[in-house]
Short mmCIF file of C-alpha atoms and ligand atoms in Angstrom, two decimals:
data_model
loop_
_atom_site.label_atom_id
_atom_site.label_comp_id
_atom_site.label_asym_id
_atom_site.label_seq_id
_atom_site.Cartn_x
_atom_site.Cartn_y
_atom_site.Cartn_z
CA MET A 1304 36.01 -52.22 122.70
CA LYS A 1305 34.08 -51.18 119.66
CA PRO A 1306 35.18 -47.87 118.13
CA MET A 1307 38.10 -47.34 115.80
CA PRO A 1308 41.13 -45.95 117.66
CA PHE A 1309 41.22 -42.20 118.26
CA ASP A 1310 43.16 -39.68 120.34
CA TYR A 1311 41.57 -37.97 123.30
CA ALA A 1312 42.24 -34.58 124.87
CA ARG A 1313 40.41 -32.54 127.45
CA ALA A 1314 39.87 -28.87 126.60
CA THR A 1315 40.64 -26.51 129.47
CA ASP A 1316 38.65 -23.58 128.10
CA VAL A 1317 36.85 -22.37 124.98
CA PRO A 1318 39.96 -20.96 123.22
CA ASP A 1319 41.66 -24.32 123.83
CA ALA A 1320 38.74 -26.16 122.18
CA LEU A 1321 38.66 -23.68 119.28
CA ALA A 1322 42.41 -24.14 118.75
CA ALA A 1323 41.86 -27.89 118.48
CA LEU A 1324 39.07 -27.35 115.93
CA ALA A 1325 41.01 -24.77 113.90
CA ASP A 1326 42.74 -27.23 111.58
CA ALA A 1327 39.97 -28.42 109.26
CA GLU A 1328 42.14 -31.30 108.01
CA ALA A 1329 42.69 -32.80 111.48
CA GLY A 1330 39.20 -34.30 111.78
CA VAL A 1331 38.70 -33.23 115.39
CA ARG A 1332 35.31 -33.71 117.02
CA VAL A 1333 34.30 -32.17 120.31
CA MET A 1334 32.55 -34.37 122.85
CA ALA A 1335 30.08 -32.92 125.34
CA GLY A 1336 28.08 -35.64 127.12
CA GLY A 1337 29.13 -38.22 124.57
CA GLN A 1338 25.63 -39.69 124.68
CA SER A 1339 25.21 -39.46 120.92
CA LEU A 1340 28.87 -39.31 119.90
CA VAL A 1341 30.00 -42.49 121.72
CA PRO A 1342 27.10 -44.61 120.41
CA MET A 1343 28.00 -43.39 116.90
CA LEU A 1344 31.64 -44.34 117.52
CA ASN A 1345 30.65 -47.70 119.04
CA LEU A 1346 28.49 -48.51 116.03
CA ARG A 1347 31.25 -47.19 113.76
CA LEU A 1348 28.73 -44.89 112.11
CA ALA A 1349 31.41 -42.29 112.59
CA THR A 1350 35.16 -42.31 113.09
CA PHE A 1351 37.21 -39.32 114.12
CA PRO A 1352 40.99 -39.23 114.57
CA ARG A 1353 40.71 -37.03 117.66
CA VAL A 1354 38.05 -36.34 120.27
CA VAL A 1355 38.27 -33.20 122.40
CA ASP A 1356 36.25 -33.35 125.61
CA ILE A 1357 34.54 -30.04 126.41
CA SER A 1358 32.27 -31.30 129.19
CA LYS A 1359 34.38 -29.80 132.00
CA VAL A 1360 34.94 -26.35 130.46
CA ALA A 1361 33.72 -23.94 133.14
CA GLU A 1362 32.35 -21.34 130.72
CA LEU A 1363 30.19 -23.97 129.01
CA ARG A 1364 28.72 -25.03 132.37
CA GLU A 1365 27.55 -21.51 133.35
CA ARG A 1366 23.94 -20.51 133.60
CA GLY A 1367 22.44 -17.08 134.12
CA GLU A 1368 19.31 -15.05 134.13
CA THR A 1369 18.31 -11.49 133.20
CA ALA A 1370 14.91 -9.82 133.41
CA ASP A 1371 13.86 -11.21 130.06
CA ALA A 1372 16.01 -14.24 129.27
CA VAL A 1373 17.71 -17.30 130.67
CA THR A 1374 21.18 -18.27 129.48
CA LEU A 1375 22.33 -21.87 129.50
CA GLY A 1376 25.90 -22.92 128.83
CA ALA A 1377 26.15 -25.54 126.09
CA CYS A 1378 27.28 -28.23 128.54
CA VAL A 1379 24.39 -27.92 131.00
CA THR A 1380 22.93 -31.42 131.19
CA HIS A 1381 19.34 -32.51 130.61
CA GLY A 1382 19.38 -33.86 134.19
CA GLU A 1383 20.37 -30.48 135.64
CA ILE A 1384 17.51 -28.80 133.78
CA GLU A 1385 15.14 -31.57 134.96
CA ASP A 1386 16.23 -31.01 138.57
CA GLY A 1387 15.80 -27.23 138.41
CA GLU A 1388 19.56 -26.65 138.70
CA ALA A 1389 19.20 -24.11 135.90
CA PRO A 1390 16.78 -21.16 135.76
CA GLU A 1391 13.46 -21.95 134.06
CA PRO A 1392 12.35 -19.50 131.38
CA ALA A 1393 8.97 -20.92 130.40
CA ALA A 1394 6.65 -21.83 133.27
CA GLY A 1395 8.10 -25.31 133.69
CA LEU A 1396 8.21 -26.32 130.01
CA MET A 1397 11.97 -26.87 129.91
CA ARG A 1398 11.98 -28.95 133.09
CA HIS A 1399 9.17 -31.04 131.69
CA VAL A 1400 10.88 -31.58 128.34
CA ALA A 1401 14.19 -32.46 130.01
CA SER A 1402 12.54 -35.11 132.16
CA GLY A 1403 11.23 -36.89 129.05
CA ILE A 1404 14.52 -37.11 127.15
CA ALA A 1405 15.92 -40.63 127.03
CA TYR A 1406 16.47 -42.11 130.53
CA ARG A 1407 17.91 -40.66 133.70
CA ALA A 1408 21.27 -42.40 133.14
CA VAL A 1409 21.55 -40.67 129.73
CA ARG A 1410 20.19 -37.34 131.00
CA ASN A 1411 22.89 -37.17 133.67
CA ARG A 1412 25.55 -36.81 130.96
CA GLY A 1413 23.77 -35.61 127.78
CA THR A 1414 23.81 -31.84 127.27
CA ILE A 1415 21.46 -29.28 125.75
CA GLY A 1416 24.28 -27.94 123.58
CA GLY A 1417 25.22 -31.40 122.34
CA SER A 1418 21.61 -31.98 121.39
CA ALA A 1419 21.34 -28.65 119.55
CA SER A 1420 24.69 -29.16 117.79
CA LEU A 1421 23.81 -32.66 116.65
CA ALA A 1422 20.45 -31.34 115.35
CA ASP A 1423 18.69 -34.67 115.12
CA ALA A 1424 15.31 -33.69 113.65
CA SER A 1425 13.59 -35.81 116.33
CA ALA A 1426 15.47 -34.34 119.28
CA ASP A 1427 13.34 -32.78 121.99
CA TRP A 1428 15.47 -29.63 122.40
CA VAL A 1429 15.49 -28.89 118.69
CA THR A 1430 11.68 -28.65 118.68
CA THR A 1431 11.45 -26.93 122.07
CA LEU A 1432 14.13 -24.31 121.43
CA LEU A 1433 12.47 -23.38 118.15
CA ALA A 1434 9.12 -23.01 119.91
CA LEU A 1435 10.75 -20.85 122.59
CA GLY A 1436 12.48 -18.59 120.06
CA ALA A 1437 15.94 -19.37 121.48
CA ARG A 1438 19.17 -17.81 120.19
CA PHE A 1439 22.43 -19.70 119.84
CA VAL A 1440 25.73 -18.06 120.71
CA ILE A 1441 28.45 -19.56 118.53
CA ARG A 1442 32.18 -18.85 118.76
CA GLY A 1443 34.75 -19.58 116.08
CA PRO A 1444 37.97 -18.33 114.54
CA ASP A 1445 36.25 -15.06 113.55
CA GLY A 1446 34.80 -14.35 116.99
CA GLU A 1447 31.30 -14.70 118.32
CA ARG A 1448 27.97 -14.56 116.51
CA GLU A 1449 24.37 -15.19 117.43
CA VAL A 1450 21.98 -17.31 115.38
CA ALA A 1451 18.21 -17.34 115.94
CA ALA A 1452 16.50 -20.73 116.20
CA PRO A 1453 14.85 -20.78 112.77
CA ASP A 1454 18.23 -20.19 111.11
CA MET A 1455 20.08 -22.73 113.29
CA PHE A 1456 18.52 -26.02 112.22
CA LEU A 1457 18.98 -26.26 108.46
CA ALA A 1458 18.54 -29.99 107.77
CA PRO A 1459 18.85 -33.26 109.72
CA TYR A 1460 22.23 -33.24 111.54
CA PHE A 1461 23.06 -29.94 109.84
CA THR A 1462 23.20 -26.59 111.63
CA ALA A 1463 24.36 -23.08 110.85
CA MET A 1464 27.69 -23.86 112.59
CA THR A 1465 30.88 -24.72 110.72
CA ASP A 1466 33.19 -27.50 111.92
CA GLN A 1467 35.55 -24.83 113.28
CA GLU A 1468 32.90 -23.32 115.54
CA LEU A 1469 31.65 -24.18 119.00
CA LEU A 1470 28.20 -23.63 120.46
CA VAL A 1471 28.95 -21.70 123.64
CA ARG A 1472 25.55 -20.93 125.11
CA ILE A 1473 21.85 -20.75 124.40
CA VAL A 1474 19.73 -17.70 125.24
CA VAL A 1475 16.09 -18.52 125.90
CA PRO A 1476 13.63 -15.59 126.13
CA LYS A 1477 11.37 -15.79 129.17
CA THR A 1478 7.65 -16.16 128.71
CA SER A 1479 5.37 -14.14 130.96
CA ARG A 1480 4.60 -15.80 134.27
CA ASP A 1481 1.10 -16.97 133.35
CA ALA A 1482 2.06 -18.41 129.97
CA THR A 1483 0.85 -21.98 129.48
CA TRP A 1484 2.26 -24.76 127.36
CA GLY A 1485 1.54 -28.21 126.00
CA TYR A 1486 4.10 -30.79 124.99
CA TYR A 1487 3.01 -34.05 123.44
CA LYS A 1488 5.55 -36.61 122.29
CA VAL A 1489 4.54 -39.84 120.58
CA THR A 1490 6.89 -42.77 121.24
CA ARG A 1491 6.54 -46.54 121.22
CA ARG A 1492 8.57 -46.79 124.42
CA SER A 1493 9.02 -43.91 126.86
CA GLY A 1494 12.45 -42.33 126.59
CA GLU A 1495 12.84 -42.88 122.89
CA TYR A 1496 13.18 -40.19 120.29
CA GLY A 1497 9.68 -39.00 119.33
CA LEU A 1498 7.88 -40.21 116.22
CA THR A 1499 6.18 -36.84 116.34
CA ILE A 1500 6.33 -34.01 118.87
CA GLY A 1501 3.82 -31.20 119.32
CA ALA A 1502 4.99 -28.13 121.26
CA VAL A 1503 2.53 -25.31 122.00
CA ILE A 1504 3.26 -22.17 124.04
CA LEU A 1505 0.46 -19.69 124.72
CA ASP A 1506 1.40 -16.33 126.18
CA PRO A 1507 -1.72 -14.13 126.11
CA ALA A 1508 -0.07 -11.38 128.17
CA ARG A 1509 2.37 -10.87 125.28
CA ASP A 1510 -0.23 -11.72 122.61
CA ARG A 1511 2.03 -14.56 121.53
CA ALA A 1512 1.36 -18.14 120.52
CA SER A 1513 3.91 -20.55 119.18
CA VAL A 1514 3.36 -24.02 117.76
CA VAL A 1515 6.04 -26.37 116.47
CA LEU A 1516 5.71 -29.84 115.02
CA GLY A 1517 8.88 -31.82 115.67
CA ALA A 1518 10.30 -35.12 114.47
CA ALA A 1519 7.85 -35.48 111.59
CA SER A 1520 9.90 -33.87 108.84
CA ARG A 1521 13.51 -33.02 107.99
CA THR A 1522 13.49 -30.03 110.32
CA PRO A 1523 10.90 -28.98 112.91
CA LEU A 1524 7.96 -27.21 111.31
CA ALA A 1525 6.82 -23.87 112.74
CA CYS A 1526 3.02 -24.13 112.52
CA THR A 1527 2.23 -20.45 112.05
CA ALA A 1528 -1.37 -20.91 110.89
CA THR A 1529 -2.15 -23.06 113.94
CA ALA A 1530 -0.45 -20.54 116.20
CA ALA A 1531 -2.54 -17.73 114.68
CA ALA A 1532 -5.73 -19.72 115.29
CA LEU A 1533 -4.72 -20.29 118.94
CA ARG A 1534 -3.58 -16.73 119.68
CA GLY A 1535 -6.02 -15.15 122.09
CA ALA A 1536 -8.30 -18.21 122.19
CA PRO A 1537 -9.69 -18.15 125.74
CA ARG A 1538 -10.72 -21.80 125.92
CA TRP A 1539 -11.34 -24.97 123.98
CA THR A 1540 -14.53 -24.91 121.87
CA ASP A 1541 -15.81 -26.99 118.97
CA ALA A 1542 -15.39 -23.97 116.72
CA LEU A 1543 -11.75 -23.61 117.82
CA GLU A 1544 -11.10 -27.28 117.20
CA ALA A 1545 -12.56 -27.03 113.70
CA ALA A 1546 -10.46 -23.94 112.98
CA LEU A 1547 -7.36 -25.70 114.30
CA ARG A 1548 -7.87 -28.71 112.03
CA VAL A 1549 -8.01 -26.41 109.01
CA ALA A 1550 -4.96 -24.50 110.22
CA VAL A 1551 -2.94 -27.68 110.87
CA ALA A 1552 -3.69 -28.92 107.35
CA GLU A 1553 -2.50 -25.57 106.00
CA ASP A 1554 0.72 -25.83 108.03
CA LEU A 1555 1.37 -29.41 106.96
CA ALA A 1556 1.00 -28.42 103.31
CA ARG A 1557 4.00 -26.12 103.84
CA GLY A 1558 6.08 -28.96 105.26
CA ASP A 1559 9.17 -30.21 103.45
CA ARG A 1560 7.52 -33.47 102.50
CA PRO A 1561 4.01 -34.79 101.86
CA PHE A 1562 2.40 -36.71 104.73
CA GLU A 1563 0.75 -40.08 104.18
CA PRO A 1564 -2.89 -40.02 105.35
CA HIS A 1565 -2.14 -42.03 108.52
CA GLU A 1566 0.79 -39.76 109.33
CA ALA A 1567 -1.35 -36.68 108.81
CA ILE A 1568 -3.78 -38.02 111.39
CA MET A 1569 -0.96 -38.75 113.84
CA VAL A 1570 0.64 -35.32 113.55
CA GLU A 1571 -2.73 -33.54 113.68
CA THR A 1572 -3.58 -35.45 116.86
CA THR A 1573 -0.16 -34.64 118.32
CA ILE A 1574 -0.63 -30.91 117.75
CA LEU A 1575 -4.24 -30.88 118.98
CA ARG A 1576 -3.29 -32.75 122.17
CA ALA A 1577 -0.51 -30.29 122.89
CA ALA A 1578 -2.98 -27.45 122.25
CA THR A 1579 -5.62 -28.86 124.62
CA GLN A 1580 -2.92 -29.29 127.26
CA ALA A 1581 -1.85 -25.66 126.82
CA LEU A 1582 -5.48 -24.53 127.17
CA GLY A 1583 -5.89 -26.56 130.35
CA VAL A 1584 -8.24 -29.14 128.85
CA SER A 1585 -7.33 -32.59 130.07
CA MET B 532 46.60 -42.91 128.21
CA LYS B 533 46.58 -42.69 132.03
CA VAL B 534 43.40 -42.17 134.02
CA SER B 535 42.86 -42.22 137.78
CA PHE B 536 39.58 -42.50 139.65
CA THR B 537 38.12 -44.39 142.56
CA LEU B 538 36.34 -47.65 141.81
CA ASN B 539 34.05 -48.77 144.63
CA GLY B 540 36.05 -46.64 147.03
CA GLU B 541 39.47 -47.86 145.95
CA ALA B 542 41.84 -45.54 144.06
CA ILE B 543 42.86 -46.99 140.69
CA THR B 544 45.10 -45.80 137.89
CA ALA B 545 44.69 -47.39 134.50
CA ASP B 546 46.56 -47.06 131.25
CA VAL B 547 43.92 -47.37 128.53
CA GLU B 548 43.33 -46.61 124.89
CA PRO B 549 40.98 -43.60 124.60
CA ARG B 550 38.40 -45.79 122.87
CA THR B 551 38.03 -48.02 125.96
CA SER B 552 34.59 -47.74 127.53
CA LEU B 553 34.22 -47.56 131.29
CA ALA B 554 32.34 -50.87 131.09
CA ASP B 555 35.22 -52.68 129.36
CA LEU B 556 37.76 -51.26 131.81
CA VAL B 557 35.96 -52.19 135.03
CA ARG B 558 34.73 -55.55 133.76
CA GLY B 559 37.86 -56.62 131.96
CA GLU B 560 40.59 -55.28 134.22
CA HIS B 561 38.91 -54.99 137.60
CA ARG B 562 36.56 -57.97 137.63
CA CYS B 563 33.44 -55.90 138.29
CA THR B 564 31.36 -58.54 136.54
CA SER B 565 28.06 -57.01 137.67
CA VAL B 566 28.53 -54.58 134.77
CA HIS B 567 26.73 -56.37 131.94
CA LEU B 568 26.86 -55.35 128.30
CA GLY B 569 23.67 -55.78 126.30
CA CYS B 570 23.56 -53.26 123.49
CA GLU B 571 26.69 -51.14 123.86
CA HIS B 572 24.92 -48.05 122.58
CA GLY B 573 23.01 -46.75 125.57
CA VAL B 574 19.61 -48.36 125.05
CA CYS B 575 19.31 -51.38 127.36
CA GLY B 576 20.60 -50.20 130.76
CA ALA B 577 22.40 -53.45 131.69
CA CYS B 578 25.69 -51.54 132.12
CA THR B 579 24.33 -48.86 134.50
CA VAL B 580 26.80 -47.65 137.17
CA LEU B 581 27.17 -44.55 139.36
CA ILE B 582 29.60 -41.78 138.43
CA ASP B 583 29.97 -39.27 141.26
CA GLY B 584 26.71 -40.58 142.69
CA LYS B 585 24.72 -40.18 139.46
CA ILE B 586 23.61 -43.13 137.35
CA ALA B 587 25.23 -43.41 133.92
CA ARG B 588 25.68 -45.86 131.05
CA SER B 589 29.18 -47.30 131.31
CA CYS B 590 29.06 -48.54 127.69
CA ILE B 591 28.86 -45.02 126.25
CA THR B 592 31.18 -43.36 128.75
CA LEU B 593 34.85 -43.25 127.83
CA ALA B 594 37.12 -44.37 130.68
CA VAL B 595 39.64 -41.61 129.88
CA ALA B 596 36.97 -38.96 130.53
CA LEU B 597 36.61 -40.01 134.17
CA ASP B 598 39.80 -38.68 135.72
CA GLY B 599 39.17 -37.67 139.33
CA THR B 600 35.67 -39.13 139.56
CA ALA B 601 34.18 -41.77 141.86
CA VAL B 602 32.74 -44.81 140.07
CA THR B 603 30.46 -47.29 141.84
CA THR B 604 29.32 -50.60 140.38
CA LEU B 605 26.87 -52.95 142.07
CA GLU B 606 29.85 -54.54 143.87
CA GLY B 607 30.26 -51.21 145.68
CA PHE B 608 26.82 -51.35 147.30
CA GLU B 609 27.85 -53.97 149.86
CA GLY B 610 26.23 -53.07 153.18
CA ASP B 611 23.93 -50.40 151.70
CA ALA B 612 20.61 -50.80 153.53
CA LEU B 613 18.37 -49.72 150.63
CA MET B 614 20.25 -51.98 148.20
CA ASP B 615 19.92 -54.89 150.62
CA ARG B 616 16.19 -54.28 150.75
CA LEU B 617 15.97 -54.12 146.95
CA ARG B 618 17.92 -57.39 146.61
CA GLU B 619 15.64 -59.13 149.07
CA ALA B 620 12.53 -57.71 147.34
CA PHE B 621 13.77 -58.88 143.91
CA ARG B 622 14.14 -62.37 145.37
CA ALA B 623 10.76 -62.35 147.09
CA HIS B 624 8.81 -60.90 144.13
CA HIS B 625 10.47 -62.85 141.32
CA GLY B 626 12.18 -59.72 140.02
CA LEU B 627 14.71 -61.76 138.05
CA GLN B 628 15.12 -64.89 136.02
CA CYS B 629 18.39 -65.01 134.09
CA GLY B 630 19.75 -62.00 135.99
CA TYR B 631 21.29 -60.25 133.00
CA CYS B 632 19.36 -57.01 133.51
CA THR B 633 19.40 -57.22 137.31
CA PRO B 634 22.48 -55.15 138.26
CA GLY B 635 21.26 -52.29 136.05
CA MET B 636 17.72 -52.63 137.39
CA LEU B 637 18.96 -52.56 141.00
CA ILE B 638 21.14 -49.48 140.51
CA THR B 639 18.40 -47.67 138.57
CA ALA B 640 15.78 -48.55 141.19
CA HIS B 641 18.11 -47.48 144.00
CA ASP B 642 18.59 -44.09 142.30
CA LEU B 643 14.86 -43.72 141.67
CA ILE B 644 13.93 -44.37 145.30
CA ARG B 645 16.71 -42.15 146.61
CA ARG B 646 15.65 -39.23 144.40
CA LYS B 647 11.88 -39.63 144.44
CA GLY B 648 10.88 -41.60 147.52
CA ALA B 649 7.51 -43.22 146.88
CA LEU B 650 6.17 -43.24 143.34
CA SER B 651 2.94 -44.20 141.60
CA GLU B 652 3.13 -47.38 139.54
CA ALA B 653 3.03 -45.35 136.31
CA ALA B 654 5.93 -43.16 137.45
CA LEU B 655 7.85 -46.19 138.67
CA ARG B 656 7.45 -47.93 135.31
CA GLN B 657 8.50 -44.73 133.55
CA GLY B 658 11.58 -44.53 135.77
CA LEU B 659 12.58 -48.10 134.88
CA ALA B 660 11.80 -47.73 131.16
CA GLY B 661 15.47 -47.36 130.26
CA ASN B 662 16.27 -50.87 131.50
CA ILE B 663 15.27 -53.73 129.25
CA CYS B 664 14.46 -57.18 130.66
CA ARG B 665 13.98 -60.05 128.23
CA CYS B 666 12.73 -62.53 130.85
CA THR B 667 10.36 -61.34 133.54
CA GLY B 668 7.71 -59.29 131.77
CA TYR B 669 8.50 -56.56 134.33
CA ALA B 670 5.61 -57.29 136.73
CA GLY B 671 7.89 -58.89 139.30
CA ILE B 672 10.45 -56.12 138.96
CA VAL B 673 7.83 -53.41 139.47
CA ALA B 674 6.42 -55.25 142.49
CA ALA B 675 9.89 -55.67 143.97
CA VAL B 676 10.82 -52.01 143.59
CA ALA B 677 7.45 -50.95 145.00
CA ALA B 678 8.01 -53.20 148.01
CA ALA B 679 11.47 -51.76 148.61
CA MET B 680 10.01 -48.24 148.36
CA ASP B 681 7.95 -49.16 151.37
CA GLU B 682 10.26 -48.06 154.15
CA HIS B 683 11.15 -44.93 152.26
CA GLY B 684 7.74 -43.34 152.23
CA ASP B 685 4.20 -44.03 151.24
CA THR B 686 3.72 -47.47 152.77
CA ALA B 687 0.10 -48.04 151.79
CA ARG B 688 0.63 -47.14 148.16
CA ALA B 689 3.73 -49.30 147.88
CA ALA B 690 1.90 -52.25 149.40
CA ALA B 691 -1.01 -51.80 147.00
CA ILE B 692 1.29 -51.83 144.01
CA ALA B 693 3.21 -54.81 145.35
CA ALA B 694 -0.05 -56.73 145.79
CA GLU B 695 -1.16 -56.13 142.17
C1 FAD C 851 19.34 -44.41 124.60
C2 FAD C 851 19.27 -42.98 124.20
C3 FAD C 851 18.02 -42.38 124.04
C4 FAD C 851 17.93 -41.05 123.67
N1 FAD C 851 16.70 -40.50 123.56
C5 FAD C 851 16.59 -39.17 123.25
C6 FAD C 851 15.30 -38.54 123.19
O1 FAD C 851 14.27 -39.14 123.48
N2 FAD C 851 15.26 -37.24 122.83
C7 FAD C 851 16.38 -36.52 122.56
O2 FAD C 851 16.27 -35.35 122.26
N3 FAD C 851 17.60 -37.08 122.63
C8 FAD C 851 17.73 -38.39 122.96
N4 FAD C 851 18.98 -38.96 123.04
C9 FAD C 851 20.18 -38.14 122.73
C10 FAD C 851 20.70 -37.42 123.96
O3 FAD C 851 19.80 -36.39 124.30
C11 FAD C 851 22.10 -36.83 123.76
O4 FAD C 851 22.54 -36.46 125.01
C12 FAD C 851 22.21 -35.63 122.89
O5 FAD C 851 21.64 -35.80 121.62
C13 FAD C 851 23.67 -35.26 122.62
O6 FAD C 851 24.18 -34.57 123.68
P1 FAD C 851 25.63 -34.88 124.20
O7 FAD C 851 25.97 -33.80 125.15
O8 FAD C 851 25.68 -36.25 124.69
O9 FAD C 851 26.49 -34.66 122.88
P2 FAD C 851 27.69 -35.50 122.26
O10 FAD C 851 27.26 -36.90 122.02
O11 FAD C 851 28.92 -35.28 123.05
O12 FAD C 851 27.87 -34.73 120.88
C14 FAD C 851 26.91 -34.82 119.85
C15 FAD C 851 27.42 -34.04 118.61
O13 FAD C 851 27.40 -32.64 118.87
C16 FAD C 851 28.70 -32.08 118.78
N5 FAD C 851 28.79 -31.11 119.87
C17 FAD C 851 28.52 -31.34 121.19
N6 FAD C 851 28.61 -30.20 121.89
C18 FAD C 851 28.94 -29.23 121.02
C19 FAD C 851 29.17 -27.82 121.14
N7 FAD C 851 29.05 -27.18 122.31
N8 FAD C 851 29.50 -27.11 120.03
C20 FAD C 851 29.61 -27.73 118.82
N9 FAD C 851 29.39 -29.06 118.64
C21 FAD C 851 29.07 -29.80 119.73
C22 FAD C 851 29.67 -33.25 118.88
O14 FAD C 851 30.86 -33.00 118.19
C23 FAD C 851 28.86 -34.37 118.25
O15 FAD C 851 28.97 -34.32 116.85
C24 FAD C 851 19.11 -40.29 123.42
C25 FAD C 851 20.36 -40.89 123.58
C26 FAD C 851 20.46 -42.22 123.97
C27 FAD C 851 21.81 -42.85 124.14
S1 FES C 852 25.08 -52.04 127.32
FE1 FES C 852 25.07 -50.00 128.02
S2 FES C 852 23.01 -49.45 127.75
FE2 FES C 852 23.06 -51.42 126.84
S1 FES C 853 16.02 -61.37 134.21
FE1 FES C 853 16.75 -61.99 132.28
S2 FES C 853 16.92 -60.06 131.28
FE2 FES C 853 15.89 -59.53 133.07
#
C-alpha cells in the first residue's frame, strides 16, 4: 500500500461530481481511469484528501455522431476508441493513435477525458485533439462552456478548466472521407510517452491542412507554416521537401523554447515522416 | 470501506482502505500470489489481471473501485485450454527463467491471442511491450507465444516465428 490515506466516493452523475468539487478547500480530485492519478498517488507525487470516481457516470460514457462531428464522453477509454467502439471522425487517425497509447492493460482503463484534463505535454490525445481542432465541453458551478483546443492546453498539466469544473465531453469535427493523415511518435520503447510526436492531417476536399508537433515543448506547437506548405500539395517532391524544411524551421522558431541542434533534427524528421505518411509515401 | 466482487469466480466482500490497490488486496488477503508487483506504477506489467474480461494493471487499480466486477488472476485460468497451451509453450521454448514476469506475460499473451488470433512477430512484440522481463531477453517468450498462437490461426507463420 503506497499512497497516503484518502477517502473514496463514486459519483452517480455529473451534478453529483460537481457538488463534490464545489468546495475548493476540500481538496477533492476526480478519478477517471486512474491510470495517471493512481501512479501519482502511489509515488506520492500527489496527495488528495478525497477521490471521487467518475468512471461509471453514464453521461460521461456516451458517444454520438452528427453529420459533421463526433462526440466522445470524457470517460470513453483509449481501448474503446482503438476497438472502434466509438465513431471515428478522421479516417482512422483516432483509432490509430489510441492503439499506440501505453499498453493494452492501461488503455482498457485510461480515458480520453482524463488524458485531456491532465494535459501532459507529451500525451498523444493532447497533440491529436489540437490537430483535429477539437472542442472541449466543460461544466462547472456556472453551467456549461465550450473551449476550443488551442485555448484548452495552456501549459504542462495546466488547462483552461478550474478545479471546480469537469470535462464532460469532447467534440471532434469530422474530416472529409478522403482526408489522409500521418502520425509519427518517437519513443525508446513502444507504449511510452513520445519524445516527439508529429501529427499531420491533409484534407484537400476542404482545402485544409493541419500540422502539430507534440511532446517537444511546453505545449503542442501548431506548425502553421508547415501546414501552409503542405496545403494542396498533390504529392511528395524534392521541391516540397525543401519548402517543408524551411517551413519547419520557421515554426520551430515560434516555439516556446529554443531547440538544441540535435533536437531540431529529431523534430524536423518527426514532422517530415508524418507528412510523407499523410501523402502516401512510405 | 466495503467492496464486493468475484475473484476467480468466487464472490468476495472485503473491507479495505480506499488506498488499497487491487494487487495488495488479492495477494495479501486472498493468496493470489501469481499477482507480482514490480514497479507499482503501471510500467512493468507483472501485476496484470483481468477485470470483466479485460486486462488491467492491478497495481494502479483501486480495490474500492471494483464493486460488482469480475476479477481473474492467473489462478483463475485453471482448465483454460489456451492458457494450458501457453504454459506448455513457455516451458518448451524457455519463456521463463526466474518467473517474476511470467504471470503477467501469460495473461497478456492470452488476451493478445484471443483478440487478434495470429500476429506477425513485430505485432506480437509490440503487444508484449508493456511487460518487462529482466531475465530471458524476450526471444524465448516471443517463440512461446508464437507457438501457442498456432492452433488459433495462421499455423505456418507461427511455426516460422517459433523456429527463429
Ligand atoms: C505505463 C503507462 C504508460 C503511459 N503511456 C502513455 C502514452 O504513451 N501516451 C499517453 O498519452 N498517455 C500515456 N499514459 C497515460 C494514460 O493515457 C492515462 O490513461 C491518461 O493520461 C489519464 O487518463 P485517466 O482516465 O487514467 O485519468 P486519471 O488518472 O483518472 O486522471 C488524470 C487527471 O485528470 C483529472 N481528470 C480525469 N478526468 C477528468 C474530467 N472528466 N474532468 C476533469 N478532470 C479530470 C484527474 O483529476 C487527474 O488529475 C500512460 C500511463 C501509464 C500508466
Ligand atoms: S507492478 Fe503493476 S505494472 Fe508494474
Ligand atoms: S523470467 Fe525473470 S523477469 Fe522474466
